[in-house]
XYZ file of C-alpha atoms in Angstrom:
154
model
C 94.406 83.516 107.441
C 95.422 86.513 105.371
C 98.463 84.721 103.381
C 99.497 86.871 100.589
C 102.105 88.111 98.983
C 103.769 91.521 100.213
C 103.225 92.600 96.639
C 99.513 91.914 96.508
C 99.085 93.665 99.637
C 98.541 97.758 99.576
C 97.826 100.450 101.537
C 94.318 100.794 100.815
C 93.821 97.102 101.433
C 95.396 97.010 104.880
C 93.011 99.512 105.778
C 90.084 97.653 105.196
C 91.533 94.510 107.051
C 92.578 96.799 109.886
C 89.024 98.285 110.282
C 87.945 95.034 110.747
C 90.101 94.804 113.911
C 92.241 91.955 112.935
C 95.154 92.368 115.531
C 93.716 90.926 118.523
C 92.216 87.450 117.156
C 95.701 87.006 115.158
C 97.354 87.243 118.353
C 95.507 85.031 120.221
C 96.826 82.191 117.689
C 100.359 83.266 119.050
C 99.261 80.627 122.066
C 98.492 77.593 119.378
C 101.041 74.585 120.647
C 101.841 74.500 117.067
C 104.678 76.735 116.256
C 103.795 76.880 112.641
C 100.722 78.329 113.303
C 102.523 81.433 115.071
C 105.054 81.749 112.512
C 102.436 81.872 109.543
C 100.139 84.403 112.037
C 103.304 86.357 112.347
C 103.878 86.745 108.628
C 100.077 87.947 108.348
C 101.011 90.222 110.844
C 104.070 91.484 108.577
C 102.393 91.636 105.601
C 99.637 94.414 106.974
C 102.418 95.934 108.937
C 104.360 96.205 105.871
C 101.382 97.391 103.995
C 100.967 100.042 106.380
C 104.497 101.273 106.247
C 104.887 101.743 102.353
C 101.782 103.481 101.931
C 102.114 105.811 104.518
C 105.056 109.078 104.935
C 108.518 107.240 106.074
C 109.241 109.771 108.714
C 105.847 109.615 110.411
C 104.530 107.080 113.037
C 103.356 103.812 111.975
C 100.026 103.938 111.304
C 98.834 100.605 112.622
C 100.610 101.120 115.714
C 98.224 101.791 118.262
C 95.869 99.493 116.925
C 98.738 97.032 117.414
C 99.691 97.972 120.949
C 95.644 98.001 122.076
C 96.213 94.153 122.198
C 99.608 94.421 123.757
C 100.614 93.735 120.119
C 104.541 94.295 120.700
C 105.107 92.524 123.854
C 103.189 89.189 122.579
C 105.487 89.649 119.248
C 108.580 90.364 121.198
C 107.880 87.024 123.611
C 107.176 85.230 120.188
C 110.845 86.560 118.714
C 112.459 85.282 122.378
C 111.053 81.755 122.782
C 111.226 80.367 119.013
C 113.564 78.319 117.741
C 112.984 78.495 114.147
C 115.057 81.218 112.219
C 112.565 82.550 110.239
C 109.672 82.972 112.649
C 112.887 84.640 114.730
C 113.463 86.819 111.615
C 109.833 87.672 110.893
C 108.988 88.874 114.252
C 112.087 91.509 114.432
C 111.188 92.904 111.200
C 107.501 93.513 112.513
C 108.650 94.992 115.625
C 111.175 97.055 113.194
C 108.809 97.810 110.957
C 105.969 99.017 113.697
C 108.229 100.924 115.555
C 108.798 103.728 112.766
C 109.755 107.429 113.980
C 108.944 105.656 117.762
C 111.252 104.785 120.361
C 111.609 101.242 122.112
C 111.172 101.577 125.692
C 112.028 98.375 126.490
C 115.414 98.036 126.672
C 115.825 94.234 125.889
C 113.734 94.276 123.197
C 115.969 97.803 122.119
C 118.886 95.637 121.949
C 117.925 92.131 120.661
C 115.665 93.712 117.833
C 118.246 95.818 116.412
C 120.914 93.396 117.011
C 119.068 90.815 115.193
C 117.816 92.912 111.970
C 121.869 94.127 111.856
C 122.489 90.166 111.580
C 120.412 89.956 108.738
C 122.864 92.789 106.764
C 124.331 90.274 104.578
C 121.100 87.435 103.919
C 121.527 85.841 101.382
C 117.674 85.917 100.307
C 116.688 89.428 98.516
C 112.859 89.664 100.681
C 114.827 89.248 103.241
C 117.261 91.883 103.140
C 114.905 94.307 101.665
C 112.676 93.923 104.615
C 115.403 93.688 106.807
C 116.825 97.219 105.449
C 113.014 98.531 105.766
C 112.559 97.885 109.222
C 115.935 99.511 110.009
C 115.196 102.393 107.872
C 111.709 102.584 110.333
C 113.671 102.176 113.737
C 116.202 105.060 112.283
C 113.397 107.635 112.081
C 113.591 108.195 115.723
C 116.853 110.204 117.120
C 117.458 107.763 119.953
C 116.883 104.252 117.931
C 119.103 105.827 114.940
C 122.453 106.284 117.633
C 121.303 102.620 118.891
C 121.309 101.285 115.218
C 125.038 102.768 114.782
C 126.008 101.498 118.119
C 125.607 98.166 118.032
């Protein structure tokens, strides 16, 4: 499991884990009947996303995107984010989607809505990580025109 700290984790390191194709066997571990194992798979997830997004231009796509949407990355994260209970796997999975979704628009309306609603919620956490992932994966939603009105919006 790649568990490590945001910190540890850099651009040129999240390349070599994505050029081993990591996204689609992480994924599959979103069907474990053990919730924990999705939530820490989902944190993995973040950390390369997050990787990905600080090493690369702010106003550009994601880099990992497609790579992330070749195993129908966003939908499994998005049905993760809708059927969990626990707050921080809730949490986790917005700010990937957030984060992923830089300079790109959300097509899916539902997931438009709930994913921006739910990173807005997290405006005033009380935990710092949180809030300054949180702010990054609105700042990466607000690179596209459309998803920038949506943020003010709602």
């Amino acid at each position: 499991m790649i568990n490590c700290e945001r910190s540890q984790l850099n651009f040129p390191i999240s390349q070599l884990l994505i050029e081993k194709k990591p996204f689609p066997s992480l994924l599959r571990l979103f069907n474990h009947t053990n919730e924990s194992i999705s939530a820490e798979v989902c944190n993995a997830i973040v950390n390369i996303l997050y990787a990905g997004a600080i090493g690369t231009d702010p106003t550009s796509p994601h880099p990992y995107y497609e790579d992330l949407q070749q195993s129908g990355g966003t939908e499994k994260i998005f049905q993760l984010f809708k059927r969990t209970r626990k707050e921080n796997t809730k949490d986790v999975s917005a700010k990937c989607l957030g984060i992923v979704f830089r300079a790109r628009e959300i097509t899916d309306p539902e997931m438009k809505v709930e994913i921006i609603s739910h990173l807005k919620s997290l405006f005033n956490h009380k935990d710092e990580e949180t809030l300054s992932e949180e702010k990054l994966a609105l700042i990466c939603l607000s690179q596209n025109s459309g998803l920038f009105l949506a943020i003010q919006q709602l």
